[in-house]
Short mmCIF file of N, CA, C and O in Angstrom, two decimals:
data_model
loop_
_atom_site.label_atom_id
_atom_site.label_comp_id
_atom_site.label_asym_id
_atom_site.label_seq_id
_atom_site.Cartn_x
_atom_site.Cartn_y
_atom_site.Cartn_z
N UNK X 211 87.44 62.88 115.84
CA UNK X 211 88.17 64.02 115.32
C UNK X 211 87.17 65.15 115.05
O UNK X 211 86.16 64.96 114.41
N UNK X 212 87.51 66.32 115.56
CA UNK X 212 86.65 67.48 115.36
C UNK X 212 87.04 68.18 114.05
O UNK X 212 88.20 68.43 113.80
N UNK X 213 86.03 68.48 113.25
CA UNK X 213 86.25 69.15 111.97
C UNK X 213 85.56 70.50 111.97
O UNK X 213 84.45 70.63 112.48
N UNK X 214 86.24 71.49 111.41
CA UNK X 214 85.70 72.84 111.32
C UNK X 214 85.30 73.12 109.88
O UNK X 214 86.13 72.98 108.97
N UNK X 215 84.05 73.54 109.65
CA UNK X 215 83.60 73.82 108.28
C UNK X 215 84.40 74.97 107.65
O UNK X 215 84.82 75.90 108.33
N UNK X 216 84.56 74.90 106.35
CA UNK X 216 85.35 75.88 105.63
C UNK X 216 84.81 77.31 105.83
O UNK X 216 85.59 78.25 105.92
N UNK X 217 83.50 77.46 105.93
CA UNK X 217 82.93 78.80 106.13
C UNK X 217 83.41 79.40 107.45
O UNK X 217 83.70 80.59 107.53
N UNK X 218 83.52 78.57 108.48
CA UNK X 218 84.02 79.06 109.77
C UNK X 218 85.49 79.45 109.68
O UNK X 218 85.93 80.42 110.30
N UNK X 219 86.24 78.68 108.91
CA UNK X 219 87.67 78.97 108.71
C UNK X 219 87.84 80.31 107.99
O UNK X 219 88.64 81.14 108.38
N UNK X 220 87.04 80.51 106.94
CA UNK X 220 87.08 81.76 106.18
C UNK X 220 86.78 82.94 107.10
O UNK X 220 87.48 83.95 107.09
N UNK X 221 85.73 82.82 107.90
CA UNK X 221 85.35 83.90 108.81
C UNK X 221 86.40 84.14 109.88
O UNK X 221 86.75 85.29 110.17
N UNK X 222 86.92 83.08 110.45
CA UNK X 222 87.87 83.22 111.56
C UNK X 222 89.20 83.85 111.11
O UNK X 222 89.72 84.75 111.76
N UNK X 223 89.74 83.34 110.01
CA UNK X 223 91.06 83.79 109.57
C UNK X 223 91.00 84.96 108.58
O UNK X 223 92.03 85.56 108.28
N UNK X 224 89.82 85.26 108.06
CA UNK X 224 89.72 86.34 107.08
C UNK X 224 90.44 86.02 105.79
O UNK X 224 91.02 86.89 105.15
N UNK X 225 90.42 84.76 105.42
CA UNK X 225 91.07 84.30 104.19
C UNK X 225 89.98 83.99 103.18
O UNK X 225 89.01 83.29 103.50
N UNK X 226 90.12 84.45 101.95
CA UNK X 226 89.10 84.14 100.94
C UNK X 226 88.98 82.63 100.70
O UNK X 226 89.98 81.90 100.74
N UNK X 227 87.80 82.20 100.42
CA UNK X 227 87.52 80.81 100.11
C UNK X 227 88.41 80.32 98.97
O UNK X 227 88.97 79.22 99.02
N UNK X 228 88.56 81.16 97.97
CA UNK X 228 89.38 80.78 96.81
C UNK X 228 90.83 80.52 97.20
O UNK X 228 91.50 79.68 96.60
N UNK X 229 91.32 81.22 98.22
CA UNK X 229 92.69 81.02 98.69
C UNK X 229 92.84 79.64 99.31
O UNK X 229 93.82 78.93 99.03
N UNK X 230 91.89 79.24 100.13
CA UNK X 230 91.94 77.90 100.74
C UNK X 230 91.89 76.82 99.66
O UNK X 230 92.64 75.84 99.72
N UNK X 231 91.06 77.02 98.65
CA UNK X 231 90.99 76.06 97.54
C UNK X 231 92.32 76.00 96.81
O UNK X 231 92.80 74.91 96.45
N UNK X 232 92.93 77.15 96.60
CA UNK X 232 94.23 77.21 95.92
C UNK X 232 95.30 76.49 96.72
O UNK X 232 96.10 75.73 96.17
N UNK X 233 95.32 76.71 98.03
CA UNK X 233 96.30 76.03 98.88
C UNK X 233 96.11 74.52 98.82
O UNK X 233 97.08 73.77 98.86
N UNK X 234 94.87 74.09 98.72
CA UNK X 234 94.61 72.65 98.57
C UNK X 234 95.19 72.15 97.24
O UNK X 234 95.83 71.10 97.20
N UNK X 235 94.95 72.88 96.16
CA UNK X 235 95.48 72.48 94.86
C UNK X 235 97.00 72.45 94.87
O UNK X 235 97.61 71.63 94.18
N UNK X 236 97.62 73.35 95.63
CA UNK X 236 99.09 73.37 95.75
C UNK X 236 99.62 72.25 96.63
O UNK X 236 100.82 72.01 96.68
N UNK X 237 98.72 71.58 97.34
CA UNK X 237 99.12 70.45 98.17
C UNK X 237 99.62 70.81 99.56
O UNK X 237 100.23 69.98 100.23
N UNK X 238 99.39 72.04 99.99
CA UNK X 238 99.86 72.42 101.33
C UNK X 238 98.74 72.40 102.36
O UNK X 238 98.96 72.67 103.53
N UNK X 239 97.55 72.06 101.92
CA UNK X 239 96.39 72.01 102.80
C UNK X 239 95.53 70.84 102.37
O UNK X 239 95.37 70.59 101.17
N UNK X 240 95.00 70.12 103.36
CA UNK X 240 94.15 68.97 103.07
C UNK X 240 92.82 69.12 103.79
O UNK X 240 92.79 69.29 105.01
N UNK X 241 91.75 69.07 103.02
CA UNK X 241 90.42 69.18 103.59
C UNK X 241 89.80 67.78 103.71
O UNK X 241 90.12 66.88 102.95
N UNK X 242 88.92 67.65 104.68
CA UNK X 242 88.08 66.47 104.81
C UNK X 242 86.72 66.83 104.24
O UNK X 242 86.41 68.01 104.09
N UNK X 243 85.91 65.85 103.96
CA UNK X 243 84.56 66.09 103.45
C UNK X 243 83.55 65.62 104.49
O UNK X 243 83.66 64.54 105.05
N UNK X 244 82.60 66.49 104.75
CA UNK X 244 81.47 66.13 105.62
C UNK X 244 80.22 66.65 104.93
O UNK X 244 80.06 67.86 104.76
N UNK X 245 79.35 65.74 104.53
CA UNK X 245 78.14 66.13 103.82
C UNK X 245 78.44 66.85 102.53
O UNK X 245 77.71 67.75 102.13
N UNK X 246 79.54 66.48 101.87
CA UNK X 246 79.92 67.11 100.61
C UNK X 246 80.60 68.47 100.76
O UNK X 246 80.94 69.10 99.78
N UNK X 247 80.82 68.91 102.00
CA UNK X 247 81.45 70.22 102.23
C UNK X 247 82.85 70.03 102.82
O UNK X 247 83.09 69.10 103.57
N UNK X 248 83.69 70.97 102.49
CA UNK X 248 85.06 70.92 103.02
C UNK X 248 85.07 71.29 104.50
O UNK X 248 84.43 72.26 104.91
N UNK X 249 85.89 70.56 105.24
CA UNK X 249 86.13 70.83 106.65
C UNK X 249 87.61 70.59 106.91
O UNK X 249 88.27 69.85 106.18
N UNK X 250 88.11 71.20 107.97
CA UNK X 250 89.52 71.05 108.32
C UNK X 250 89.67 70.54 109.73
O UNK X 250 88.95 70.98 110.64
N UNK X 251 90.66 69.66 109.93
CA UNK X 251 90.94 69.18 111.27
C UNK X 251 91.87 70.19 111.97
O UNK X 251 92.31 71.17 111.37
N UNK X 252 92.15 69.93 113.22
CA UNK X 252 92.95 70.86 114.03
C UNK X 252 94.34 71.10 113.44
O UNK X 252 94.83 72.24 113.41
N UNK X 253 94.99 70.04 112.96
CA UNK X 253 96.32 70.21 112.38
C UNK X 253 96.28 71.15 111.17
O UNK X 253 97.17 71.99 111.00
N UNK X 254 95.27 71.03 110.35
CA UNK X 254 95.15 71.89 109.18
C UNK X 254 94.85 73.34 109.58
O UNK X 254 95.31 74.27 108.95
N UNK X 255 94.09 73.50 110.66
CA UNK X 255 93.81 74.86 111.15
C UNK X 255 95.09 75.55 111.60
O UNK X 255 95.32 76.73 111.32
N UNK X 256 95.96 74.80 112.30
CA UNK X 256 97.25 75.37 112.70
C UNK X 256 98.09 75.69 111.47
O UNK X 256 98.80 76.70 111.42
N UNK X 257 98.03 74.83 110.47
CA UNK X 257 98.78 75.07 109.24
C UNK X 257 98.29 76.34 108.55
O UNK X 257 99.07 77.16 108.07
N UNK X 258 96.97 76.52 108.50
CA UNK X 258 96.40 77.73 107.90
C UNK X 258 96.89 78.97 108.65
O UNK X 258 97.30 79.96 108.04
N UNK X 259 96.88 78.90 109.98
CA UNK X 259 97.35 80.04 110.79
C UNK X 259 98.82 80.34 110.49
O UNK X 259 99.21 81.51 110.36
N UNK X 260 99.63 79.29 110.35
CA UNK X 260 101.05 79.46 110.08
C UNK X 260 101.28 80.08 108.70
O UNK X 260 102.05 81.03 108.55
N UNK X 261 100.59 79.57 107.69
CA UNK X 261 100.73 80.11 106.34
C UNK X 261 100.32 81.58 106.31
O UNK X 261 101.01 82.43 105.75
N UNK X 262 99.21 81.88 106.95
CA UNK X 262 98.73 83.27 106.97
C UNK X 262 99.75 84.18 107.66
O UNK X 262 100.04 85.27 107.19
N UNK X 263 100.28 83.71 108.78
CA UNK X 263 101.28 84.50 109.51
C UNK X 263 102.50 84.78 108.63
O UNK X 263 102.98 85.90 108.56
N UNK X 264 102.98 83.77 107.95
CA UNK X 264 104.16 83.96 107.09
C UNK X 264 103.85 84.86 105.92
O UNK X 264 104.67 85.68 105.52
N UNK X 265 102.67 84.73 105.34
CA UNK X 265 102.32 85.59 104.21
C UNK X 265 102.14 87.04 104.64
O UNK X 265 102.45 87.95 103.89
N UNK X 266 101.63 87.25 105.84
CA UNK X 266 101.39 88.59 106.34
C UNK X 266 102.68 89.41 106.42
O UNK X 266 102.66 90.61 106.20
N UNK X 267 103.79 88.75 106.70
CA UNK X 267 105.06 89.47 106.79
C UNK X 267 105.50 90.02 105.45
O UNK X 267 106.25 90.99 105.39
N UNK X 268 105.04 89.39 104.37
CA UNK X 268 105.45 89.82 103.04
C UNK X 268 106.87 89.42 102.69
O UNK X 268 107.39 89.79 101.65
N UNK X 269 107.51 88.64 103.55
CA UNK X 269 108.90 88.25 103.31
C UNK X 269 109.02 86.89 102.64
O UNK X 269 110.12 86.49 102.27
N UNK X 270 107.89 86.18 102.50
CA UNK X 270 107.94 84.87 101.87
C UNK X 270 106.83 84.75 100.83
O UNK X 270 105.69 85.10 101.11
N UNK X 271 107.21 84.27 99.69
CA UNK X 271 106.22 83.96 98.67
C UNK X 271 105.55 82.64 99.04
O UNK X 271 106.06 81.89 99.88
N UNK X 272 104.46 82.34 98.40
CA UNK X 272 103.80 81.06 98.66
C UNK X 272 104.72 79.90 98.28
O UNK X 272 104.76 78.89 98.99
N UNK X 273 105.49 80.04 97.21
CA UNK X 273 106.43 78.99 96.84
C UNK X 273 107.45 78.74 97.95
O UNK X 273 107.79 77.60 98.25
N UNK X 274 107.94 79.81 98.57
CA UNK X 274 108.88 79.66 99.68
C UNK X 274 108.22 79.01 100.88
O UNK X 274 108.83 78.19 101.56
N UNK X 275 106.97 79.36 101.12
CA UNK X 275 106.24 78.76 102.23
C UNK X 275 106.04 77.27 101.98
O UNK X 275 106.24 76.44 102.88
N UNK X 276 105.68 76.92 100.75
CA UNK X 276 105.53 75.50 100.39
C UNK X 276 106.84 74.77 100.63
O UNK X 276 106.86 73.69 101.23
N UNK X 277 107.93 75.36 100.18
CA UNK X 277 109.24 74.74 100.37
C UNK X 277 109.54 74.54 101.86
O UNK X 277 109.99 73.48 102.27
N UNK X 278 109.29 75.55 102.64
CA UNK X 278 109.56 75.47 104.07
C UNK X 278 108.68 74.42 104.75
O UNK X 278 109.14 73.66 105.59
N UNK X 279 107.41 74.37 104.38
CA UNK X 279 106.51 73.39 104.98
C UNK X 279 106.89 71.97 104.62
O UNK X 279 106.70 71.06 105.43
N UNK X 280 107.43 71.77 103.44
CA UNK X 280 107.81 70.42 103.04
C UNK X 280 109.27 70.11 103.35
O UNK X 280 109.65 68.95 103.44
N UNK X 281 110.09 71.13 103.54
CA UNK X 281 111.52 70.93 103.75
C UNK X 281 111.83 70.20 105.04
O UNK X 281 112.75 69.39 105.10
N UNK X 282 111.06 70.44 106.06
CA UNK X 282 111.38 69.84 107.36
C UNK X 282 111.34 68.32 107.28
O UNK X 282 112.14 67.64 107.90
N UNK X 283 110.43 67.79 106.52
CA UNK X 283 110.33 66.34 106.44
C UNK X 283 111.14 65.74 105.29
O UNK X 283 111.40 64.56 105.29
N UNK X 284 111.56 66.57 104.34
CA UNK X 284 112.25 66.01 103.18
C UNK X 284 113.68 66.50 102.99
O UNK X 284 114.42 65.94 102.19
N UNK X 285 114.07 67.54 103.70
CA UNK X 285 115.38 68.13 103.49
C UNK X 285 116.14 68.22 104.81
O UNK X 285 115.60 68.70 105.80
N UNK X 286 117.37 67.80 104.79
CA UNK X 286 118.18 67.85 106.00
C UNK X 286 118.55 69.28 106.36
O UNK X 286 118.78 69.60 107.52
N UNK X 287 118.58 70.17 105.36
CA UNK X 287 119.02 71.54 105.60
C UNK X 287 117.86 72.52 105.74
O UNK X 287 117.96 73.67 105.37
N UNK X 288 116.73 72.09 106.29
CA UNK X 288 115.60 73.01 106.46
C UNK X 288 115.97 74.15 107.41
O UNK X 288 115.45 75.23 107.31
N UNK X 289 116.91 73.90 108.33
CA UNK X 289 117.33 74.95 109.26
C UNK X 289 117.99 76.12 108.50
O UNK X 289 117.85 77.27 108.89
N UNK X 290 118.69 75.81 107.42
CA UNK X 290 119.28 76.86 106.60
C UNK X 290 118.21 77.76 106.00
O UNK X 290 118.37 78.98 105.96
N UNK X 291 117.13 77.15 105.56
CA UNK X 291 116.01 77.92 105.02
C UNK X 291 115.42 78.81 106.10
O UNK X 291 115.16 79.99 105.87
N UNK X 292 115.24 78.26 107.28
CA UNK X 292 114.70 79.03 108.39
C UNK X 292 115.65 80.17 108.76
O UNK X 292 115.22 81.31 108.96
N UNK X 293 116.93 79.90 108.83
CA UNK X 293 117.90 80.94 109.18
C UNK X 293 117.93 82.05 108.13
O UNK X 293 118.08 83.22 108.48
N UNK X 294 117.79 81.71 106.87
CA UNK X 294 117.73 82.72 105.82
C UNK X 294 116.55 83.65 106.04
O UNK X 294 116.68 84.88 105.93
N UNK X 295 115.39 83.08 106.37
CA UNK X 295 114.21 83.91 106.59
C UNK X 295 114.32 84.72 107.88
O UNK X 295 113.88 85.87 107.93
N UNK X 296 114.91 84.14 108.90
CA UNK X 296 115.13 84.90 110.14
C UNK X 296 116.02 86.11 109.88
O UNK X 296 115.75 87.21 110.36
N UNK X 297 117.07 85.91 109.12
CA UNK X 297 117.97 87.01 108.80
C UNK X 297 117.24 88.11 108.02
O UNK X 297 117.42 89.31 108.31
N UNK X 298 116.41 87.72 107.06
CA UNK X 298 115.64 88.70 106.29
C UNK X 298 114.68 89.47 107.19
O UNK X 298 114.52 90.69 107.05
N UNK X 299 114.05 88.78 108.12
CA UNK X 299 113.11 89.44 109.04
C UNK X 299 113.86 90.41 109.94
O UNK X 299 113.40 91.54 110.16
N UNK X 300 115.00 90.00 110.45
CA UNK X 300 115.77 90.88 111.33
C UNK X 300 116.27 92.12 110.58
O UNK X 300 116.25 93.22 111.12
N UNK X 301 116.69 91.95 109.35
CA UNK X 301 117.09 93.09 108.53
C UNK X 301 115.92 94.04 108.33
O UNK X 301 116.04 95.26 108.48
N UNK X 302 114.77 93.47 107.98
CA UNK X 302 113.56 94.29 107.76
C UNK X 302 113.16 95.02 109.03
O UNK X 302 112.74 96.19 108.98
N UNK X 303 113.30 94.37 110.18
CA UNK X 303 112.95 95.01 111.45
C UNK X 303 113.86 96.21 111.72
O UNK X 303 113.40 97.25 112.18
N UNK X 304 115.16 96.07 111.41
CA UNK X 304 116.07 97.21 111.58
C UNK X 304 115.68 98.36 110.66
O UNK X 304 115.70 99.53 111.05
N UNK X 305 115.32 98.03 109.42
CA UNK X 305 114.91 99.07 108.47
C UNK X 305 113.63 99.77 108.95
O UNK X 305 113.53 101.00 108.88
N UNK X 306 112.69 99.00 109.43
CA UNK X 306 111.44 99.59 109.93
C UNK X 306 111.67 100.43 111.17
O UNK X 306 111.07 101.49 111.34
N UNK X 307 112.55 99.98 112.04
CA UNK X 307 112.87 100.75 113.24
C UNK X 307 113.50 102.09 112.87
O UNK X 307 113.18 103.12 113.46
N UNK X 308 114.37 102.08 111.89
CA UNK X 308 114.99 103.32 111.43
C UNK X 308 113.94 104.27 110.85
O UNK X 308 113.94 105.47 111.14
N UNK X 309 113.02 103.73 110.05
CA UNK X 309 111.96 104.55 109.47
C UNK X 309 111.05 105.10 110.57
O UNK X 309 110.65 106.27 110.53
N UNK X 310 110.73 104.28 111.56
CA UNK X 310 109.89 104.72 112.68
C UNK X 310 110.56 105.84 113.46
O UNK X 310 109.95 106.86 113.80
N UNK X 311 111.85 105.68 113.69
CA UNK X 311 112.62 106.70 114.42
C UNK X 311 112.57 108.04 113.67
O UNK X 311 112.35 109.09 114.28
N UNK X 312 112.76 107.99 112.35
CA UNK X 312 112.74 109.22 111.58
C UNK X 312 111.35 109.86 111.58
O UNK X 312 111.22 111.07 111.71
N UNK X 313 110.32 109.07 111.48
CA UNK X 313 108.95 109.63 111.51
C UNK X 313 108.66 110.30 112.85
O UNK X 313 108.05 111.36 112.90
N UNK X 314 109.14 109.69 113.92
CA UNK X 314 108.99 110.34 115.23
C UNK X 314 109.78 111.65 115.26
O UNK X 314 109.31 112.65 115.82
N UNK X 315 110.97 111.63 114.68
CA UNK X 315 111.79 112.84 114.61
C UNK X 315 111.03 113.95 113.88
O UNK X 315 111.01 115.10 114.30
N UNK X 316 110.38 113.62 112.76
CA UNK X 316 109.65 114.61 111.98
C UNK X 316 108.56 115.31 112.80
O UNK X 316 108.28 116.48 112.59
N UNK X 317 107.94 114.57 113.70
CA UNK X 317 106.88 115.16 114.51
C UNK X 317 107.38 116.28 115.42
O UNK X 317 106.62 117.17 115.78
N UNK X 318 108.66 116.25 115.77
CA UNK X 318 109.21 117.26 116.67
C UNK X 318 110.20 118.20 115.99
O UNK X 318 110.65 119.17 116.60
N UNK X 319 110.51 117.93 114.72
CA UNK X 319 111.49 118.73 114.00
C UNK X 319 110.92 120.12 113.70
O UNK X 319 109.79 120.27 113.24
N UNK X 320 111.74 121.13 113.92
CA UNK X 320 111.29 122.50 113.67
C UNK X 320 111.65 122.98 112.26
O UNK X 320 111.32 124.10 111.88
N UNK X 321 112.31 122.14 111.49
CA UNK X 321 112.71 122.50 110.12
C UNK X 321 111.46 122.60 109.24
O UNK X 321 110.64 121.71 109.19
N UNK X 322 111.33 123.74 108.54
CA UNK X 322 110.14 123.96 107.72
C UNK X 322 110.36 123.70 106.22
O UNK X 322 109.43 123.80 105.45
N UNK X 323 111.57 123.35 105.83
CA UNK X 323 111.86 123.16 104.41
C UNK X 323 111.58 121.73 103.96
O UNK X 323 110.86 120.97 104.60
N UNK X 324 112.14 121.40 102.80
CA UNK X 324 112.00 120.05 102.27
C UNK X 324 112.53 119.03 103.27
O UNK X 324 113.53 119.28 103.97
N UNK X 325 111.87 117.88 103.31
CA UNK X 325 112.24 116.86 104.30
C UNK X 325 113.69 116.41 104.17
O UNK X 325 114.38 116.20 105.17
N UNK X 326 114.17 116.27 102.93
CA UNK X 326 115.55 115.81 102.77
C UNK X 326 116.57 116.88 103.17
O UNK X 326 117.76 116.60 103.29
N UNK X 327 116.10 118.14 103.41
CA UNK X 327 116.97 119.22 103.87
C UNK X 327 117.05 119.29 105.39
O UNK X 327 117.85 120.06 105.93
N UNK X 328 116.25 118.52 106.08
CA UNK X 328 116.20 118.54 107.54
C UNK X 328 117.57 118.17 108.13
O UNK X 328 118.12 117.12 107.81
N UNK X 329 118.12 119.03 108.98
CA UNK X 329 119.44 118.75 109.57
C UNK X 329 119.46 117.44 110.38
O UNK X 329 120.44 116.71 110.35
N UNK X 330 118.39 117.15 111.09
CA UNK X 330 118.34 115.91 111.86
C UNK X 330 118.37 114.69 110.97
O UNK X 330 119.04 113.70 111.27
N UNK X 331 117.65 114.76 109.87
CA UNK X 331 117.66 113.65 108.91
C UNK X 331 119.04 113.49 108.31
O UNK X 331 119.58 112.39 108.24
N UNK X 332 119.61 114.59 107.89
CA UNK X 332 120.93 114.53 107.27
C UNK X 332 121.98 113.97 108.22
O UNK X 332 122.88 113.25 107.79
N UNK X 333 121.85 114.28 109.50
CA UNK X 333 122.80 113.77 110.48
C UNK X 333 122.67 112.25 110.66
O UNK X 333 123.62 111.58 111.09
N UNK X 334 121.53 111.70 110.33
CA UNK X 334 121.31 110.27 110.55
C UNK X 334 121.68 109.42 109.34
O UNK X 334 121.64 108.19 109.42
N UNK X 335 122.04 110.04 108.23
CA UNK X 335 122.32 109.31 106.98
C UNK X 335 123.80 109.33 106.65
O UNK X 335 124.45 110.36 106.77
N UNK X 336 124.31 108.18 106.23
CA UNK X 336 125.67 108.09 105.74
C UNK X 336 125.61 108.08 104.22
O UNK X 336 124.92 107.25 103.64
N UNK X 337 126.31 109.02 103.61
CA UNK X 337 126.33 109.10 102.15
C UNK X 337 127.62 108.49 101.60
O UNK X 337 128.67 108.52 102.28
N UNK X 338 127.56 108.00 100.38
CA UNK X 338 128.80 107.47 99.77
C UNK X 338 129.70 108.65 99.39
O UNK X 338 129.23 109.75 99.14
N UNK X 339 130.96 108.38 99.37
CA UNK X 339 131.93 109.41 98.98
C UNK X 339 132.52 109.05 97.62
O UNK X 339 132.71 107.88 97.30
N UNK X 340 132.81 110.07 96.85
CA UNK X 340 133.42 109.87 95.52
C UNK X 340 134.84 109.34 95.63
O UNK X 340 135.41 109.28 96.72
N UNK X 341 135.40 108.99 94.49
CA UNK X 341 136.79 108.44 94.47
C UNK X 341 137.82 109.41 94.95
O UNK X 341 137.75 110.55 95.04
#
């Protein structure tokens, strides 16, 4: 079994050493010892990559990630958890696409007043109506 030293993991993934130690304490990561130093096997490296990817989105807390990582083996409804997160990601993607579209619009908009006064912006927004 090939083991990767923790220093290499820190450098490769750009994750602080303290974070890897914390993940171990939380029970979502398991290190091996070689010469008294922590090392990770290939499965743990993939797990680190997965945790980092999920955290990068900002849509899952570490507690949610822990639940998801353990749910597949302990919960019959892990697919529901996955579907909930997929829905949140898709919603966020629509919101980001809308924001990106408006920022592109601003680059070509000839309106010189306040941004919320821009006719193009106003045309793209649905406002609530009173009773």
